[in-house]
Tab-separated table of C-alpha atoms in Angstrom:
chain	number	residue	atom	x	y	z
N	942	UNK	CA	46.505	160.044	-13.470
N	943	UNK	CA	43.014	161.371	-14.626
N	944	UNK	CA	41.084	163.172	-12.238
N	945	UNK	CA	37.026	162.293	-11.833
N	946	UNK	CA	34.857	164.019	-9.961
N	947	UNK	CA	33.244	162.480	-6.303
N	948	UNK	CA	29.535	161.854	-6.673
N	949	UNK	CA	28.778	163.283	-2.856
N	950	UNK	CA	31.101	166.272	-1.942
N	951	UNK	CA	32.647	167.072	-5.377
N	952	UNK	CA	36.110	166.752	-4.567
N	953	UNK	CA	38.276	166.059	-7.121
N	954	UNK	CA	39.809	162.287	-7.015
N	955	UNK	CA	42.654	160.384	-9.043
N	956	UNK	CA	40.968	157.349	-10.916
N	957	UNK	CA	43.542	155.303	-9.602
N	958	UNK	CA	42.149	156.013	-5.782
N	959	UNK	CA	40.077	153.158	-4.268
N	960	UNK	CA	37.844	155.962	-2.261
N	961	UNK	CA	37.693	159.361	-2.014
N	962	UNK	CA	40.308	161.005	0.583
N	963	UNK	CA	37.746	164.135	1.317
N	964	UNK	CA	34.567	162.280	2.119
N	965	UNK	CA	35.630	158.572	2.048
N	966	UNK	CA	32.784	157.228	-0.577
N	967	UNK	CA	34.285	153.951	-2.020
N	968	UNK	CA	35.738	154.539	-5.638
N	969	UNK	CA	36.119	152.359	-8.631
N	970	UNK	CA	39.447	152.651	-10.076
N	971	UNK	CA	39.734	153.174	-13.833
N	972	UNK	CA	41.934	150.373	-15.328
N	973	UNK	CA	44.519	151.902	-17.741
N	974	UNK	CA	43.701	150.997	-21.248
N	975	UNK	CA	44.306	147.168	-22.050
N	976	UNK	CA	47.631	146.400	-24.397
N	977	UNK	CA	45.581	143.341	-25.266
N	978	UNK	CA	43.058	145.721	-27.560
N	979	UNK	CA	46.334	146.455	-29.742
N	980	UNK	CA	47.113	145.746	-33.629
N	981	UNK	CA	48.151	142.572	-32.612
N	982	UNK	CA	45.228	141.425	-30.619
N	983	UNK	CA	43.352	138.318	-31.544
N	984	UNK	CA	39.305	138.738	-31.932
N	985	UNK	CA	36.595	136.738	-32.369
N	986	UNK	CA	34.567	138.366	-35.257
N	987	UNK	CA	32.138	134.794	-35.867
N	988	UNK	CA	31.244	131.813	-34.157
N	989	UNK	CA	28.652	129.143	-34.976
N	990	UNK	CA	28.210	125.527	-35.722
N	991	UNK	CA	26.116	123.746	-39.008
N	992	UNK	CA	22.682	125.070	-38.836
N	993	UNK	CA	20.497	122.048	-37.747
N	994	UNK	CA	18.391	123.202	-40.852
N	995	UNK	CA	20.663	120.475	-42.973
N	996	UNK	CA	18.984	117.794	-41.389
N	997	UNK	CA	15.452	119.200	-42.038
N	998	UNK	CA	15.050	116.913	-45.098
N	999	UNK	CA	15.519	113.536	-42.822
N	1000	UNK	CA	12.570	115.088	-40.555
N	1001	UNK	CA	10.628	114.985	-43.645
N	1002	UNK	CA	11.510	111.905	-45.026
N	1003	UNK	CA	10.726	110.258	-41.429
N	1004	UNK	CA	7.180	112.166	-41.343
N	1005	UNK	CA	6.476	111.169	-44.447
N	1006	UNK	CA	7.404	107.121	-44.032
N	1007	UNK	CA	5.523	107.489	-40.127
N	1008	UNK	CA	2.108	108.650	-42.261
N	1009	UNK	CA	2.347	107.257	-45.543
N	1010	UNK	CA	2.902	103.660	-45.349
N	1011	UNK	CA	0.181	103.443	-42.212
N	1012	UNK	CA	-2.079	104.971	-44.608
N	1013	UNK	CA	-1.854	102.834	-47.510
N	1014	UNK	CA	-1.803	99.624	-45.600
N	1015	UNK	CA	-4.854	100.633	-43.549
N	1016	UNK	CA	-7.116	101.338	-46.431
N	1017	UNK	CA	-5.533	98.863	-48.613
N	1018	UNK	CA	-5.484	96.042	-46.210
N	1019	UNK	CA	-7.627	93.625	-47.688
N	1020	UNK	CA	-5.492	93.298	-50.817
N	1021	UNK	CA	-2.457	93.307	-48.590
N	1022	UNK	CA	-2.966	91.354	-45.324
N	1023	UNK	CA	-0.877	88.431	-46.823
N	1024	UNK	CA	2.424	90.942	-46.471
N	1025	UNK	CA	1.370	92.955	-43.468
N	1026	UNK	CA	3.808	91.569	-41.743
N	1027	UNK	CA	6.987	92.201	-44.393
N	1028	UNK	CA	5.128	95.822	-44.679
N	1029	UNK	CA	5.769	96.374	-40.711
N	1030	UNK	CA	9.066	95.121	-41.066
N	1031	UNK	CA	9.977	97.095	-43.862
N	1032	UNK	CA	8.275	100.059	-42.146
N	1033	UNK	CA	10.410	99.637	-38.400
N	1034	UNK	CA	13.712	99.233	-40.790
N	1035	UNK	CA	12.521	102.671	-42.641
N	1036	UNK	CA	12.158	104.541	-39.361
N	1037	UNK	CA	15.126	102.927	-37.353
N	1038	UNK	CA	17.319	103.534	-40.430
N	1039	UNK	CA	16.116	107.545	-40.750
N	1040	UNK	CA	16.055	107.999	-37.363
N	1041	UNK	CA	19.901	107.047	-37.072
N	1042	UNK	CA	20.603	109.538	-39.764
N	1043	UNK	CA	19.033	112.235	-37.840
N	1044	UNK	CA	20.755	111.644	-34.328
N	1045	UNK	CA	24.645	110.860	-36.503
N	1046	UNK	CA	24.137	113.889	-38.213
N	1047	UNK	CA	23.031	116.105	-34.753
N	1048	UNK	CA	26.347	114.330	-33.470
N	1049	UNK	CA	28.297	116.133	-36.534
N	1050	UNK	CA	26.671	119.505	-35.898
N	1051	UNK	CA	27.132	119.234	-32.099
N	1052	UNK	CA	31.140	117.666	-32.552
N	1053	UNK	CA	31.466	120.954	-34.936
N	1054	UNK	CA	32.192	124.573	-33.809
N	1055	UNK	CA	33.740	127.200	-36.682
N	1056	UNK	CA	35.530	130.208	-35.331
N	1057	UNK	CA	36.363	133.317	-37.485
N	1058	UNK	CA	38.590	135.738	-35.618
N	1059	UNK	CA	40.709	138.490	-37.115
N	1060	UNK	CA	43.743	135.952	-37.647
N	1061	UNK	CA	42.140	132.726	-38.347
N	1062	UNK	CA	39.758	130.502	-39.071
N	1063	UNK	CA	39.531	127.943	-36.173
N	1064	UNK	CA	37.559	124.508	-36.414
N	1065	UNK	CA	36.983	122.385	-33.857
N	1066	UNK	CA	35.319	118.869	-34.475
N	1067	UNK	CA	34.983	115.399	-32.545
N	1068	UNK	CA	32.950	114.707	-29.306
N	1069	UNK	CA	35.148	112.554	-27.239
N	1070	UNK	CA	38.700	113.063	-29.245
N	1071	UNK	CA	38.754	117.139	-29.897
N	1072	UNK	CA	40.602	117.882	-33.050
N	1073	UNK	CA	41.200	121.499	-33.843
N	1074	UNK	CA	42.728	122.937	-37.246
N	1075	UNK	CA	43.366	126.550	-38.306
N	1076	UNK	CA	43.633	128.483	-41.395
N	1077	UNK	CA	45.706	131.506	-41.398
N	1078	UNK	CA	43.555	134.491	-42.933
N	1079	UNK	CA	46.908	135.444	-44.760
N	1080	UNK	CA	47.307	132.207	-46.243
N	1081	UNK	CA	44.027	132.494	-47.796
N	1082	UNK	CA	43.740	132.504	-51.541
N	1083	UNK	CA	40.243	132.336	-52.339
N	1084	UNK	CA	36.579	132.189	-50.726
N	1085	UNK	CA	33.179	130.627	-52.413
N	1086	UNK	CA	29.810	130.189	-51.023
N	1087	UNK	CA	27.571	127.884	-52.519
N	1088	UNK	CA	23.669	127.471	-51.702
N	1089	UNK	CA	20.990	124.879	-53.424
N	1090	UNK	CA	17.420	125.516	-53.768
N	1091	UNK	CA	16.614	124.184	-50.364
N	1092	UNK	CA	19.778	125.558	-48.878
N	1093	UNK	CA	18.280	129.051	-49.770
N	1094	UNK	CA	15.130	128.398	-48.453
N	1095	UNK	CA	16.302	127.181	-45.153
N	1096	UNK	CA	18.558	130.391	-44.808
N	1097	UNK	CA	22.160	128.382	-45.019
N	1098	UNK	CA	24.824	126.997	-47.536
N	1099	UNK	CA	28.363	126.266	-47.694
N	1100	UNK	CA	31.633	128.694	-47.662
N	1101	UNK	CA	34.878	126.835	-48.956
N	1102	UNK	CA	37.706	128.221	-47.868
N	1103	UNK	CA	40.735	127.650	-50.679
N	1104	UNK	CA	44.650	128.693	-49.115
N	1105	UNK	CA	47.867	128.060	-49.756
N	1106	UNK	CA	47.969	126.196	-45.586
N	1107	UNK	CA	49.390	122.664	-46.399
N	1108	UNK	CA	47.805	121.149	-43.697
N	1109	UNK	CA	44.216	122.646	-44.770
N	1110	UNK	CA	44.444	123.630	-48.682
N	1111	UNK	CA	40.694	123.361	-48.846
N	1112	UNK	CA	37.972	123.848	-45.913
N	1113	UNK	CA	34.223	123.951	-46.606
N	1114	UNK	CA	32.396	125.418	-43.474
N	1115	UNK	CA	28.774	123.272	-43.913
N	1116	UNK	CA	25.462	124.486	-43.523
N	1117	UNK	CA	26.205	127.897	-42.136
N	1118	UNK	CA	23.768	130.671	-41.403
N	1119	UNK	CA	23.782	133.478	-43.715
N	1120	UNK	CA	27.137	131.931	-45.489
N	1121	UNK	CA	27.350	135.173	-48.534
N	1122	UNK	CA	28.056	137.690	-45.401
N	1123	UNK	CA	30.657	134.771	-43.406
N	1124	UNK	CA	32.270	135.043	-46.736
N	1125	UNK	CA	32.648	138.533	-46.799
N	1126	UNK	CA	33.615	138.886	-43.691
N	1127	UNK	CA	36.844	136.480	-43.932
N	1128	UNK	CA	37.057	137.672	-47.486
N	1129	UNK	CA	37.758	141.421	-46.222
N	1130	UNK	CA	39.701	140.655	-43.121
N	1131	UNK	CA	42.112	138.163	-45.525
N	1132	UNK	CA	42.640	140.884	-47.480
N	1133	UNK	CA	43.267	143.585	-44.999
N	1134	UNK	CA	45.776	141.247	-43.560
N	1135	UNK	CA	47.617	140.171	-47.008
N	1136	UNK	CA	47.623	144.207	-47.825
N	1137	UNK	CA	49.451	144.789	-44.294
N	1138	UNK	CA	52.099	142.418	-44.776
N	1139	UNK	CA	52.899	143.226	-48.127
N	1140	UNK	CA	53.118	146.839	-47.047
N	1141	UNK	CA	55.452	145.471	-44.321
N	1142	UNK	CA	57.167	143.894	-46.562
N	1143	UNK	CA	57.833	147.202	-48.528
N	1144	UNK	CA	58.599	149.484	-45.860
């Protein structure tokens, strides 16, 4: 065992003592190093859900019916008082109809959890039935990210995942944060993987 020095009389003291036998001042023992921190360890590297950023175009579109159609019937309500009442209708459908989109899609994003560890990708959907699916890194063939106009603005875009898994051939992770450096990162860790095995393989 290592030997450490005691804090109050300087007495030399295994790691592996709960207190020092000299002086008796309370020790912490040193744990020997974890086998779990091995090669063959499993790691989280990523975790995150869709960025609620996707649904920032439904907050628009329901700001935009809340003020505009108010607007337009207020100062144009002498030519159309005879449809006020279809106009309100209309407008309550609008908003009840926008609204719903909003709270489904914050169900998505809150159902949906990615995981990128040093052995898989991991995603987890569903609020009250849990469904979880995994993509080897080694089977992975492929990675793309992909980012609209307003995708780059907001900060996110999509990374689709292409490997040869039969269950999961093809995976896009949606609306991630920063998606070019997620795709990098299982990019390089597929490959460090796929270059270890074949050199397995070899040897």
């Amino acid at each position: 065992m290592a030997l450490i020095t005691c804090p109050d009389c300087g007495h030399e003291v295994s790691t592996a003592a709960a207190s020092c036998p000299n002086c008796g001042r309370p020790m912490t023992p040193l744990a020997a190093p974890a086998t779990a921190q091995s090669a063959g360890a499993e790691e989280t590297l990523w975790r995150g859900r869709p960025s609620l950023a996707a649904v920032a175009g439904k907050f628009v579109a329901l700001v935009v019916v809340a003020i505009v159609i108010p607007f337009v019937l207020y100062h144009w309500y002498d030519v159309l008082a005879q449809y006020a009442k279809w106009i309100w209708i209309v407008f309550a459908a609008l908003l009840v109809w926008i609204l719903a989109g909003i709270l489904a899609a914050w169900a998505r994003i809150a159902a949906t959890q990615y995981t990128v560890t040093n052995q898989r990708v991991i995603i987890e959907s569903g609020l009250t039935t849990k469904r979880v699916e995994d993509i080897d890194l080694r089977t992975i063939d492929d990675t793309q990210f992909q980012q609209t106009i307003s995708e780059r603005l907001l900060g996110i875009g999509e990374v689709t995942i292409i490997s040869s898994d039969k269950t999961v051939p093809v995976y896009v992770l949606r609306a991630v944060r920063n998606p070019r450096a997620l795709r990098e990162l299982i990019r390089a860790h597929a490959y460090h993987l796929s270059q270890r095995q074949l050199f397995t393989r070899t040897t």
